[in-house]
Each structure stands twice: as structure tokens, then as C-alpha cells.
Coordinates of C-alpha atoms and ligand atoms in Angstrom, one line a residue:
X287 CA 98.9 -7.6 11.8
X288 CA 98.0 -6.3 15.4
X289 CA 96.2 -3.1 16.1
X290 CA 96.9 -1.3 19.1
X291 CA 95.0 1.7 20.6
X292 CA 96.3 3.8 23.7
X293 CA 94.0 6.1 25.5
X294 CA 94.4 9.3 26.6
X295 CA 96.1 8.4 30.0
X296 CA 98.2 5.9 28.5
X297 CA 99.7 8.7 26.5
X298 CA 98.9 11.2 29.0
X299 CA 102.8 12.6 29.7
X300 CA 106.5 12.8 28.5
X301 CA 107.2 9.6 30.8
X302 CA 104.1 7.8 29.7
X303 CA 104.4 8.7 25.7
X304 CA 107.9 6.7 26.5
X305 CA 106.6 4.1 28.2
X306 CA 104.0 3.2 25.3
X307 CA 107.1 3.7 22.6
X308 CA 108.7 0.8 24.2
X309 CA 105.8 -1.3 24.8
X310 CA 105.3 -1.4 20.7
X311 CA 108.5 -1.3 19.3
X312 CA 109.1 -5.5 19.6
X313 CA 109.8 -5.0 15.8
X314 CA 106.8 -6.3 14.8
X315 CA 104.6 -4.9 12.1
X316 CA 101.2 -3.4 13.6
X317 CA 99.1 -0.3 13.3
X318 CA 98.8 2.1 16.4
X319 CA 96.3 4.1 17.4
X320 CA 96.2 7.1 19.3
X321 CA 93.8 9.1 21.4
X322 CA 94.7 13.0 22.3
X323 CA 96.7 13.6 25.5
X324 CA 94.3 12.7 28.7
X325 CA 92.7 16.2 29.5
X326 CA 93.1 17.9 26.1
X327 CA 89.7 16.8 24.6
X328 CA 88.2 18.5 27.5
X329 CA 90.1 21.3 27.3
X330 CA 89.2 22.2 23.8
X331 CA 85.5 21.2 24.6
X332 CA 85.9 24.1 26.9
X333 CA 87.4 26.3 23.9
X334 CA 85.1 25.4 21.3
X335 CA 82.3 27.0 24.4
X336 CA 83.9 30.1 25.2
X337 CA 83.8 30.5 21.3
X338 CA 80.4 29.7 21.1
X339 CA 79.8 31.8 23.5
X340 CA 81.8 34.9 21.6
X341 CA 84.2 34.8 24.6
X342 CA 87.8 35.1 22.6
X343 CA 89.1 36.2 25.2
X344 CA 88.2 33.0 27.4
X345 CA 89.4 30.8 24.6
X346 CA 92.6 32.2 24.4
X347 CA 93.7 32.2 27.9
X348 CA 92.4 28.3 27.7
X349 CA 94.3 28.2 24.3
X350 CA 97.5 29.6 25.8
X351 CA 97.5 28.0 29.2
X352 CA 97.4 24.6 26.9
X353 CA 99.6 25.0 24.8
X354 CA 102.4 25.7 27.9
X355 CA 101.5 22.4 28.7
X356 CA 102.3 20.6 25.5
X357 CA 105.5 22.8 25.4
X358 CA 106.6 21.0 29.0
X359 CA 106.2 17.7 27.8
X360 CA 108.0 18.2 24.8
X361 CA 111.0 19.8 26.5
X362 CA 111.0 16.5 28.8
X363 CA 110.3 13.9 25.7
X364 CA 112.8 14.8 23.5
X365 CA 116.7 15.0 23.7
X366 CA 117.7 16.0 20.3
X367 CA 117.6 19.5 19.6
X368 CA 115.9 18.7 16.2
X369 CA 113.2 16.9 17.7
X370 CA 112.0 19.3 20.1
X371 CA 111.8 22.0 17.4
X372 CA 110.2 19.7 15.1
X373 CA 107.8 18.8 17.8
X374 CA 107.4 22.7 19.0
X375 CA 106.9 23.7 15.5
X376 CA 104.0 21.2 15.4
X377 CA 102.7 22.3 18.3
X378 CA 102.6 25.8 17.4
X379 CA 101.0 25.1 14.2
X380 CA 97.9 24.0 15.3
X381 CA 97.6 25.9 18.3
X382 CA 98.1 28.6 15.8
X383 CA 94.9 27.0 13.8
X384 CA 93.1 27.1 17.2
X385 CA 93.9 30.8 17.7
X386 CA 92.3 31.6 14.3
X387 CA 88.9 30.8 15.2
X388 CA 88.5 33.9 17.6
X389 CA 87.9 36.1 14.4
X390 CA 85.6 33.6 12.9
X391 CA 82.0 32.7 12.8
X392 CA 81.7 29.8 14.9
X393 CA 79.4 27.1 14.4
X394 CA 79.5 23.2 15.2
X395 CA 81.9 23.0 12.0
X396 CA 84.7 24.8 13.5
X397 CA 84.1 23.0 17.0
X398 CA 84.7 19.8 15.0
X399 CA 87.7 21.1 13.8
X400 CA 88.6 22.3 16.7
X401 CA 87.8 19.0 18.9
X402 CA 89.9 16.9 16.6
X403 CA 93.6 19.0 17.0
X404 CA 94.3 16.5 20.6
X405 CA 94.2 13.5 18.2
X406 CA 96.4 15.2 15.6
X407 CA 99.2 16.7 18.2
X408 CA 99.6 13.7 20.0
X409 CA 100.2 11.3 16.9
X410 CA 102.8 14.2 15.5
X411 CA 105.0 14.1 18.3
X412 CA 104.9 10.2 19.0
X413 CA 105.8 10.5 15.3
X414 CA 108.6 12.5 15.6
X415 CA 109.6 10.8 18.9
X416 CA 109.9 7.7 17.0
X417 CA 111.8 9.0 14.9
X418 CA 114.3 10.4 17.6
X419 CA 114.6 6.6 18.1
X420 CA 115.5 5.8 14.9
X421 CA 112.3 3.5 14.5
X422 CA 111.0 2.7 11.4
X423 CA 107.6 4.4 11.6
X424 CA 105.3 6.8 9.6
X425 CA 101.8 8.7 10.4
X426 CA 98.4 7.5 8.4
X427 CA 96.3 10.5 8.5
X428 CA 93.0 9.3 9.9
X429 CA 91.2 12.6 8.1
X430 CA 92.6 10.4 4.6
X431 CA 90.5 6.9 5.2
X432 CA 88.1 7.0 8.4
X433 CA 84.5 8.5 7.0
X434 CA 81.4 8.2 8.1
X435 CA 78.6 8.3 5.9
X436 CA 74.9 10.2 5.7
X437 CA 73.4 8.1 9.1
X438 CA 77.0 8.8 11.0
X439 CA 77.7 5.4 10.7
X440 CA 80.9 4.1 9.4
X441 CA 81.6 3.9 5.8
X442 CA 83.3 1.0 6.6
X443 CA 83.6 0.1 2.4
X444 CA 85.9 3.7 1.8
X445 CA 87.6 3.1 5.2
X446 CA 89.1 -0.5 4.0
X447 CA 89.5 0.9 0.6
X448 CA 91.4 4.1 1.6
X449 CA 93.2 2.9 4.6
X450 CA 94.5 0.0 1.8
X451 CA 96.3 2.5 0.1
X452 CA 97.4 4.6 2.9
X453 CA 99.3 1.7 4.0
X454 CA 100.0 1.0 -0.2
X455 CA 102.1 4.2 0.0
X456 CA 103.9 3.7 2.8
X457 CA 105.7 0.0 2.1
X458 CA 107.7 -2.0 4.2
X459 CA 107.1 0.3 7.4
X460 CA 107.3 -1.3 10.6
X461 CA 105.0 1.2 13.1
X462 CA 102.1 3.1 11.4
X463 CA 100.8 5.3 13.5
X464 CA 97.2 7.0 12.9
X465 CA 94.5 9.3 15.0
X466 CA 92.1 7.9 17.0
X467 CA 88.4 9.7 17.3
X468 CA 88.4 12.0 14.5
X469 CA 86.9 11.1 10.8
X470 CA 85.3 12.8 7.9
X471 CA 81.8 12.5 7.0
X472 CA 79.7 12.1 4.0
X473 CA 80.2 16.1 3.9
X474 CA 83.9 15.6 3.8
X475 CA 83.8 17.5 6.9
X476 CA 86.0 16.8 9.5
X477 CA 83.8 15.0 12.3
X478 CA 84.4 12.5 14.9
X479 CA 83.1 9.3 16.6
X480 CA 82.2 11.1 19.2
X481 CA 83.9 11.1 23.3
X482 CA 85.8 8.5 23.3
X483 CA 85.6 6.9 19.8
X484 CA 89.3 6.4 19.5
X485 CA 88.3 2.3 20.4
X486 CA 85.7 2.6 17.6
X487 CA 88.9 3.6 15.2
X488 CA 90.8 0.6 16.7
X489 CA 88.1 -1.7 16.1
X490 CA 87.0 -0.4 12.5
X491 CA 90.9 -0.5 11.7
X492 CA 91.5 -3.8 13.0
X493 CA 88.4 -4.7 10.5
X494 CA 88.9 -3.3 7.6
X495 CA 92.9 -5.1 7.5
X496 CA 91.2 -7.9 8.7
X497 CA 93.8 -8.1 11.5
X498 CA 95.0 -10.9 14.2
X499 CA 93.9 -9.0 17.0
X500 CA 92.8 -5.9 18.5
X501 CA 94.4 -4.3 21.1
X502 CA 92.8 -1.5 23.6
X503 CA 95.3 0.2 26.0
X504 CA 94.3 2.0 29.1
X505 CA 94.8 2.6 32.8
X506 CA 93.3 -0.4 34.3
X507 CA 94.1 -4.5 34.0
X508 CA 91.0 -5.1 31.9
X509 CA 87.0 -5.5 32.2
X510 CA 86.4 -5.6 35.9
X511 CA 83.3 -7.3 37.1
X512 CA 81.6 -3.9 38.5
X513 CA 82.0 -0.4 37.9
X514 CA 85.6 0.7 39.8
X515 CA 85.0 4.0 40.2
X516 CA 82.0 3.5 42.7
X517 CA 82.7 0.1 43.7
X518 CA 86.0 -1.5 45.6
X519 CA 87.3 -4.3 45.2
X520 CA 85.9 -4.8 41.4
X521 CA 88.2 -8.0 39.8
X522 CA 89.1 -8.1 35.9
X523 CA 86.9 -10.6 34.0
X524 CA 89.7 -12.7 32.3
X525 CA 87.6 -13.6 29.1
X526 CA 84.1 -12.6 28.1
X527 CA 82.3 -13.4 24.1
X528 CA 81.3 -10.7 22.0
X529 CA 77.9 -10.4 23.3
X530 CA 78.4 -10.1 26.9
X531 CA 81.5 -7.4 25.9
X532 CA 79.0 -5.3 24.4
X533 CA 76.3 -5.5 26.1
X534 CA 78.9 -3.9 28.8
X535 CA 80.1 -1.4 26.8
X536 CA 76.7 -0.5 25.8
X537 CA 75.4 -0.1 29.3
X538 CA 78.0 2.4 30.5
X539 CA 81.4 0.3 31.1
X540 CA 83.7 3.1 30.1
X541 CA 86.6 1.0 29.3
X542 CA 85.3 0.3 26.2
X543 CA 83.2 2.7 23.6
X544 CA 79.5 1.7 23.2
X545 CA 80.1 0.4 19.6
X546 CA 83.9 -0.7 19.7
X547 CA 82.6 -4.3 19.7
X548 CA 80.3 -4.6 16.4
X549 CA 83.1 -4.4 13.8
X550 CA 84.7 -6.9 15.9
X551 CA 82.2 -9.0 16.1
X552 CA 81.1 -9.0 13.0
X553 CA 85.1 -9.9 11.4
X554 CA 85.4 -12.4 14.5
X555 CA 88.5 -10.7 15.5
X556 CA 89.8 -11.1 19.2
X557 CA 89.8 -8.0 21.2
X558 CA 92.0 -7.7 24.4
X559 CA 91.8 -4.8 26.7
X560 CA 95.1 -4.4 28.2
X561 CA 96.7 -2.3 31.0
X562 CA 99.5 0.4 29.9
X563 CA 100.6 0.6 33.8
X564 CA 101.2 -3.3 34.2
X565 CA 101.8 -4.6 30.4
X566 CA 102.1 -8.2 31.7
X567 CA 98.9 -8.2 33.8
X568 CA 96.9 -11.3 31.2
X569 CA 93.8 -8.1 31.1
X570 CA 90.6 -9.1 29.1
X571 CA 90.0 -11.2 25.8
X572 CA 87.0 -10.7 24.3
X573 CA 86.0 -13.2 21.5
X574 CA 83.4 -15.3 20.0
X575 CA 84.2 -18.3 22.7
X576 CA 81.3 -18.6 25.2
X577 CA 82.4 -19.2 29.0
X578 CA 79.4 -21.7 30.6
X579 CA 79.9 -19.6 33.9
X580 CA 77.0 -17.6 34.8
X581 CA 77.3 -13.6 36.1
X582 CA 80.3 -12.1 34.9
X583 CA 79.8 -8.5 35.3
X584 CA 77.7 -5.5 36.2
X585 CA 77.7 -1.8 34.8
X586 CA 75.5 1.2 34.8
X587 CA 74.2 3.3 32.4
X588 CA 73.4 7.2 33.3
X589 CA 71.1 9.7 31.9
X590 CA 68.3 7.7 31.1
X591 CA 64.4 8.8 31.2
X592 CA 61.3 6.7 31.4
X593 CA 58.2 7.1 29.5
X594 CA 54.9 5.2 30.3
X595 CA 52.4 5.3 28.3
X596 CA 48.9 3.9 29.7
X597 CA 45.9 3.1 27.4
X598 CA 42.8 0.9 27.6
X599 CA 43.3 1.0 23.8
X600 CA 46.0 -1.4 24.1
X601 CA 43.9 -4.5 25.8
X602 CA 43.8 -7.1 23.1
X603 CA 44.7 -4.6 20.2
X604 CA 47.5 -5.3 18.0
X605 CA 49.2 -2.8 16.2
X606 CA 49.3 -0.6 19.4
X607 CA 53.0 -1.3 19.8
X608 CA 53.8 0.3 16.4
X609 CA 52.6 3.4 16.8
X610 CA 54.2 3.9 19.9
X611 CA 57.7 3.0 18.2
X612 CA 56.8 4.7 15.0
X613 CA 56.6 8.0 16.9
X614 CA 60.3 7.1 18.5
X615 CA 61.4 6.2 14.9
X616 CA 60.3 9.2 13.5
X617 CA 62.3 11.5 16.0
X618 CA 64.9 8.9 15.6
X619 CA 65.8 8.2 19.0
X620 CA 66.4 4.8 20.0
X621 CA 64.5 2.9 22.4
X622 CA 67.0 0.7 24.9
X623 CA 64.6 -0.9 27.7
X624 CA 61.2 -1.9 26.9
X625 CA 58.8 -3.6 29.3
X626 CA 54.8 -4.0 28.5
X627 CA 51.4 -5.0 30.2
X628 CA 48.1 -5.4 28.9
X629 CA 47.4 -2.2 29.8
X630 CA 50.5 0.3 29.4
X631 CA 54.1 0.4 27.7
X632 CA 57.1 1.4 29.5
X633 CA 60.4 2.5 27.7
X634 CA 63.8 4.1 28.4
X635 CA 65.9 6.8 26.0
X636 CA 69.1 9.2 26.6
X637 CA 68.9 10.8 24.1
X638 CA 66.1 13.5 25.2
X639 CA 66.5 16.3 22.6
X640 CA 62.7 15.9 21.1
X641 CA 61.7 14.3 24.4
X642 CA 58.5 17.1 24.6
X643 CA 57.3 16.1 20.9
X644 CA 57.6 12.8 21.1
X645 CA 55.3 12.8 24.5
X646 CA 53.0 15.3 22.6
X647 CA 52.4 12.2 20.0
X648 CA 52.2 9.6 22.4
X649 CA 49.2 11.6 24.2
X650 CA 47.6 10.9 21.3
X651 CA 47.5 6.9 22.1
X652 CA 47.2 7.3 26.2
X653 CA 47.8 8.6 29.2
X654 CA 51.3 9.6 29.3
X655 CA 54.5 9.8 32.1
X656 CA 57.6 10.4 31.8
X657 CA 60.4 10.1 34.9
X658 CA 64.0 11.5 34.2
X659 CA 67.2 11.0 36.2
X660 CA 67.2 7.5 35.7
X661 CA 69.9 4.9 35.7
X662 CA 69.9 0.9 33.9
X663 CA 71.5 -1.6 35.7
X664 CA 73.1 -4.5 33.4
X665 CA 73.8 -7.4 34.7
X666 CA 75.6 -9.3 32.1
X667 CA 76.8 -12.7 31.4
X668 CA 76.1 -16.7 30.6
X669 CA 71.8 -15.8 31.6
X670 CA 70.4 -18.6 29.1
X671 CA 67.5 -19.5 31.3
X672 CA 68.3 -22.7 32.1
X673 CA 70.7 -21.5 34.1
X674 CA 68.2 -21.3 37.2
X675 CA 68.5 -19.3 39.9
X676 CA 70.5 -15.9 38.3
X677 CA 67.8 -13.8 38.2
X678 CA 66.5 -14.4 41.7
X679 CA 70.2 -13.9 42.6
X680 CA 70.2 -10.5 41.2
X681 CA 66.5 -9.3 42.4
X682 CA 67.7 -10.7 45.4
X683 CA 70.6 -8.3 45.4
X684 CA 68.7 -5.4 44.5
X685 CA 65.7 -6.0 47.4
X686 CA 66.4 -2.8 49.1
X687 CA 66.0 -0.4 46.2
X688 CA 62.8 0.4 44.4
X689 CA 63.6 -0.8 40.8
X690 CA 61.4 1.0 38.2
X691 CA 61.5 -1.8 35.5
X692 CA 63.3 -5.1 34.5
X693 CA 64.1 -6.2 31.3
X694 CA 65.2 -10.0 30.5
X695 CA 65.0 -12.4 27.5
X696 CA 66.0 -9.7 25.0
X697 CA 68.8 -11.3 24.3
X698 CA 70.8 -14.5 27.1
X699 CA 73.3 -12.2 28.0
X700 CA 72.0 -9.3 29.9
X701 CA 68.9 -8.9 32.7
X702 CA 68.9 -5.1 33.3
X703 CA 67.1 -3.3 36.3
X704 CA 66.0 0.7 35.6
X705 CA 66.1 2.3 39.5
X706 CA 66.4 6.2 40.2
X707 CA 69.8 7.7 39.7
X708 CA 70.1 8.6 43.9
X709 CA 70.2 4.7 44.0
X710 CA 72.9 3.7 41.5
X711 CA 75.9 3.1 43.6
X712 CA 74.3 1.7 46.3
X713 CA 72.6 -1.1 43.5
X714 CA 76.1 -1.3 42.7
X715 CA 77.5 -2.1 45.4
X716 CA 74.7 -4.9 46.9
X717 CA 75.3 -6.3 43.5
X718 CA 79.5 -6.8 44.0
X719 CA 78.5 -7.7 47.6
X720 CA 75.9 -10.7 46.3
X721 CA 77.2 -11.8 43.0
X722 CA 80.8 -11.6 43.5
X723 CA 82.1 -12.2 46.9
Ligands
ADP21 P1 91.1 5.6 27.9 O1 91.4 7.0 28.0 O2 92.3 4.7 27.9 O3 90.2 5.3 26.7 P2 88.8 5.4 29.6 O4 88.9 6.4 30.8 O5 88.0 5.7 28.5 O6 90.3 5.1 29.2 O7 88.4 4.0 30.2 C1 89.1 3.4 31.3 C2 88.3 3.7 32.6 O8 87.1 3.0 32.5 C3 89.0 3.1 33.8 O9 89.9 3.9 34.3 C4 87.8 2.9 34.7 O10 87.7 3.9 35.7 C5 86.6 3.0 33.8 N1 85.7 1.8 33.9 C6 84.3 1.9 34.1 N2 83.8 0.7 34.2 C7 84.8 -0.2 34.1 C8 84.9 -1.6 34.1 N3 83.8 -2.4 34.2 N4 86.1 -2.2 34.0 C9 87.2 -1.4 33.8 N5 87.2 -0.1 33.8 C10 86.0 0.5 33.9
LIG22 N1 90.1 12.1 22.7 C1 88.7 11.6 22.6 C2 88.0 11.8 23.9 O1 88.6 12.2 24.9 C3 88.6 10.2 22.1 C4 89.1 9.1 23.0 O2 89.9 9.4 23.9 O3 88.8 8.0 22.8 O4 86.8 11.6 23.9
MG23 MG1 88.1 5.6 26.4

């Protein structure tokens, strides 16, 4: 079996929501997942705010306006009578729900609760649209068999168990159709895999059934070699492994959701990113197969800071590296670049939340700096070094910008370049110029 996620743009309107109905329904068995209506995560970001802000008024205007929307698509999606009040009772159920908060308490609880309504509305009416059309489909609530556990990483044991017998229930169905993004957690919760974690349900799906392929739906005709929305004339890579895939998700190539690859990877299951607009266009496959052909891609990550941390301490100590990561470790926040002399340490992090303890502990080993606004460059692809000549290729590239730090030999697929966020699309751009044309 197949498992096919659409994005929010792909289900993004009453014409769209169509279009994607048709696309699946070859009569072939497969599990779909969906993400909330393009916009609609936002918007409720936007609620949840105004509530934590003890604005009900705010929220409710944002509430209302919203739910006019969803009432316009449905009076355009449906033509049975039956449907559309099916669909606007849906609707107006859990815009109802949303409406309920303004007398509550409001803590990060009910703004989980409240981010994961896009995911449930939008699988509902596909639900009931598919039933308009006489398909023979049926919903697997995601909030049944997608947990994470105590770290917020999958529980990917109860999610193959429970999602088993979710699909146990429901024999002989030919569409199941189930919520991207949202989850439980080890609470029991409702929680999510955070923005844009509906690929992370695809891929965790397609693992736990163990499926043929995985499928991820969106706006554009696969993995383009550079970032599109600051470069032109970016071209879709037509096959890259799971390494180089990641690596690229990882470092900011918003097709695909950081960790979407791992489960993957780790079940060797193809992935193919795939374009809603132009279903034929052949779009990316991702798969253990190595391609012997050098550069493939570039992509950027933001929101990165750089600590240095200098100390005479470190000249032909050992042990010095520890503490430094110890301190990371215990504020768990990971560590992505690291580049070291004999005489200092430089790393990068994004997530900055205890960003003044952890400098306060690193004064203890040296002299410490820290730069913020930062960006990584990734240059990912076939880098084993004896392929000569790519890295000089991509300094080359770069030799008008003042590049911060450069990482290589963590792994043969990437060689990434830390510069100053002012710089990013220009290093962007003198990268497609150099490496692709
Ligand atoms: P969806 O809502 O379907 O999940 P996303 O907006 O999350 O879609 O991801 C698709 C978008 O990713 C594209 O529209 C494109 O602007 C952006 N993007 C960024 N980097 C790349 C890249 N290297 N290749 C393709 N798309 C990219
Ligand atoms: N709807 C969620 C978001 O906008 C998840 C997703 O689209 O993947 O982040
Ligand atoms: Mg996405």
C-alpha cells in the first residue's frame, strides 16, 4: 500500500480539494494524509495569541471571519444538499469548540487543541466529499494511533500497533483518509509534530504499514536544486538518496519537514515528492540509491546563532570538548555546526531559549562570543572527497561574502558555510550561478 500526503495548498480550495479527489481515486488501496487548509494553521496560531493574550474579542472576530471562509468552500464543493449540511454541521462543530475557549483559562494545552482543529476540518469534509462520490472511503483518526512519547519523539511501537487496528476495523476499504500534524503524547494530550509535521505523519505512516512508497504532495515539481523562493531559475533534482534528502530538509528546504526522512530511511522505503498542480511532472524520488554525480542541491537554514568560545585551556587538553557539549546537553539544545582550533570552539544553535545560561557556563571554560542572525549554507550532494575539486567550487562561489565558519567531513553529503543573515540570498544566488548553470 501507498501513502499519500497533500499539503495545505494542495488542499487549499473547493477546486483544489477536487482536484486531489481525483488524483487518488485510481481504485487502489492507499492511505491519505492530510494537512489543514493552506492559511488555517496560521490563522488559528493567531487565535490561540489573541487568547493568550485575554483578547476574546480578537479571537472571535479571527474565529468568525474563518469560519465564513470554510462556509464558501463548502457551498462551492458539494452539490448534494446532504453533503453541504453534513459538511456545515462539521464545520460548525468545531468552530463551536474554538469559540469555547474565550471563557477558559488558556494555557499551551488549549492552544494545542486549538492548532490541531485545520487538520481535523479538512479530513471531515474530504471525508464526506468522498462520500458525495460514492467512493469507498473512511477517516482514521490520527488522535487514535499517532503518539509521541516523554522526549517528543515518535512512539513509533504504539503508532504501528494502533494504526494496525484502526485499519483492522475498517476492512476492505479502498481510501483511508487520516490527519496530518496532530498526535497525542505520552500525556495523552493532544499535541502535534510541530509546523509542518503533516510529512513526518506521512513518513511514520508509510513506516509503521511498512508501505511501497511514500508520497508527499505539494505546489512545486519536486526538490529543486536551490531555494525557489529567493532564487530563479531553481531545476527539480530528479533523484537524490536518503542522506543528501535529509540533509536538505534539515538545512531549511521547506518542501520537506526536517525529520520526514528518518522513518524512511530507516524502513528503506522510497519517498517521492510530487506536484499537485502538474501530477505527471516525474518530481523527486528519494531512496537508498546513491547517484555518483557530485552537487545536487543547495538550501539555507535561518535563525541560527554562533557561539565561540576561546581558551588557552584547550591547547593540548583533552576533555575540553566535553564540557563545552555537556553544558549544551544539559540545556538540551542541540548543537548543528561545529568547527574547532587549538585554541577556541565554534558552534551553531536555533534553538536560543536558555541561550544566556548556557553562555553563563561556558564563561566558566573561556572567553566567550556569541553572534546571532546567522544563516547555514548546505551544499549537499555526492562530496566523498575524492571527488576533487567540489569544495573549491563552492568557496569559490561564495568569495564575495564573509563566511563565518565551514563545516565538511561530518558526514560525504553536505559542506555547509555559516555567513550573516543580510548575506543569504545573495550566497544563494552566486551558488545557482556557479554550481548549476
Ligand atoms: P505543503 O503545504 O504542501 O507542505 P510547503 O509550503 O511546506 O508545502 O513546501 C513547499 C514549498 O517549499 C514550495 O512552494 C517552495 O517554495 C518551498 N521550497 C523551499 N526550498 C525548496 C526546494 N529546495 N525545493 C522545492 N521547494 C522548496
Ligand atoms: N497544518 C500544519 C502547518 O501548517 C502542518 C502541515 O501543513 O504540515 O504547519
Ligand atoms: Mg510543508
Amino acid at each position: 500500500m501507498k501513502v499519500l500526503k497533500f499539503g495545505g495548498t494542495s488542499v487549499g480550495s473547493a477546486a483544489r480539494i477536487k482536484e486531489v479527489a481525483k488524483l487518488i481515486c485510481d481504485g487502489e488501496q492507499k492511505i491519505v494524509v492530510l494537512s489543514a487548509m493552506s492559511g488555517t494553521t496560521n490563522s488559528l496560531v493567531e487565535i490561540a495569541d489573541y487568547f493568550y493574550k485575554n483578547n476574546a474579542s480578537g479571537a472571535l472576530e479571527r474565529i468568525n471571519a474563518l469560519e465564513q471562509k470554510y462556509e464558501d468552500v463548502i457551498e462551492e464543493l458539494y452539490s448534494k444538499t446532504s453533503s453541504k449540511s453534513d459538511a456545515l454541521e462539521l464545520v460548525k462543530r468545531h468552530f463551536d469548540y474554538l469559540r469555547t475557549f474565550s471563557k477558559a483559562v488558556f494555557t499551551i494545552f488549549e492552544e494545542k487543541a486549538i492548532l490541531a482543529q485545520g487538520e481535523l476540518i479538512s479530513t471531515g469534509m474530504f471525508q464526506i466529499y468522498l462520500e458525495e462520490q460514492g467512493e469507498s472511503s473512511v477517516l482514521l483518526p490520527a488522535l487514535d494511533y499517532m503518539r509521541i512519547d516523554k522526549n517528543s519523539e515518535p512512539d513509533t511501537a504504539y503508532i504501528a500497533e494502533n494504526l494496525a487496528k484502526q485499519l483492522e476495523v475498517n476492512p476492505g476499504k479502498t481510501y483511508y483518509i487520516t490527519q496530518g500534524y496532530i498526535c497525542r503524547n505520552f500525556y495523552g494530550e493532544i499535541d502535534n509534530l510541530q509546523r509542518g509535521g503533516s510529512d513526518y505523519t506521512a513518513s511514520l505512516v508509510g513506516a509503521a504499514i511498512k508501505a511501497d512508497e511514500i508520497q508527499i504532495w505539494t505546489d512545486i515539481d519536486g526538490m529543486h536544486n536551490n531555494d525557489p523562493r529567493f532564487v530563479e531559475g531553481t531545476k527539480p533534482v530528479p533523484y537524490l538518496n536518503f542522506e543528501e534528502a535529509a540533509e536538505l530538509a534539515y538545512f531549511g528546504a521547506k518542501i520537506l519537514h526536517p525529520t520526514c526522512i528518518l522513518p524512511a530511511k530507516l524502513n528503506n522505503i522510497p519517498v517521492r515528492l510530487l506536484n499537485t498542480m502538474d501530477s505527471k511532472a516525474p518530481g523527486t524520488l528519494i531512496s537508498s540509491k546513491s547517484n555518483k554525480s557530485g552537487i545536487e542541491a543547495v538550501a539555507a537554514k535561518d535563525g541560527i546563532t554562533a557561539i565561540k568560545i576561546k581558551s588557552g585551556r584547550m591547547l593540548l587538553a583533552y576533555g575540553f570538548l566535553r564540557k563545552v557539549f555537556e553544558i549544551f546537553e544539559s540545556y538540551q539544545t542541540p548543537i548543528d555546526m561545529v568547527t574547532t582550533s587549538e585554541v577556541g570552539v565554534s558552534v551553531t544553535i536555533d534553538n536560543t531559549k536558555n541561550l544566556k545560561e548556557i553562555v553563563d557556563n561556558l564563561k566558566k571554560l573561556g572567553t566567550v562570543s556569541v553572534d546571532e542572525n546567522m544563516v547555514i549554507i548546505c551544499v549537499v550532494g555526492d562530496l566523498q572527497p575524492e571527488n576533487v575539486g567540489f569544495q573549491s567550487k563552492a568557496v569559490h562561489a561564495l568569495k564575495d561574502i564573509p563566511v563565518r565558519m565551514i563545516s565538511y567531513g561530518g558526514s560525504n553529503y553536505n559542506v555547509s558555510f555559516l555567513i550573516n543573515a543580510d548575506d543569504k540570498k545573495a550566497a544563494l544566488k552566486a551558488l545557482s550561478a556557479s554550481l548549476f548553470n
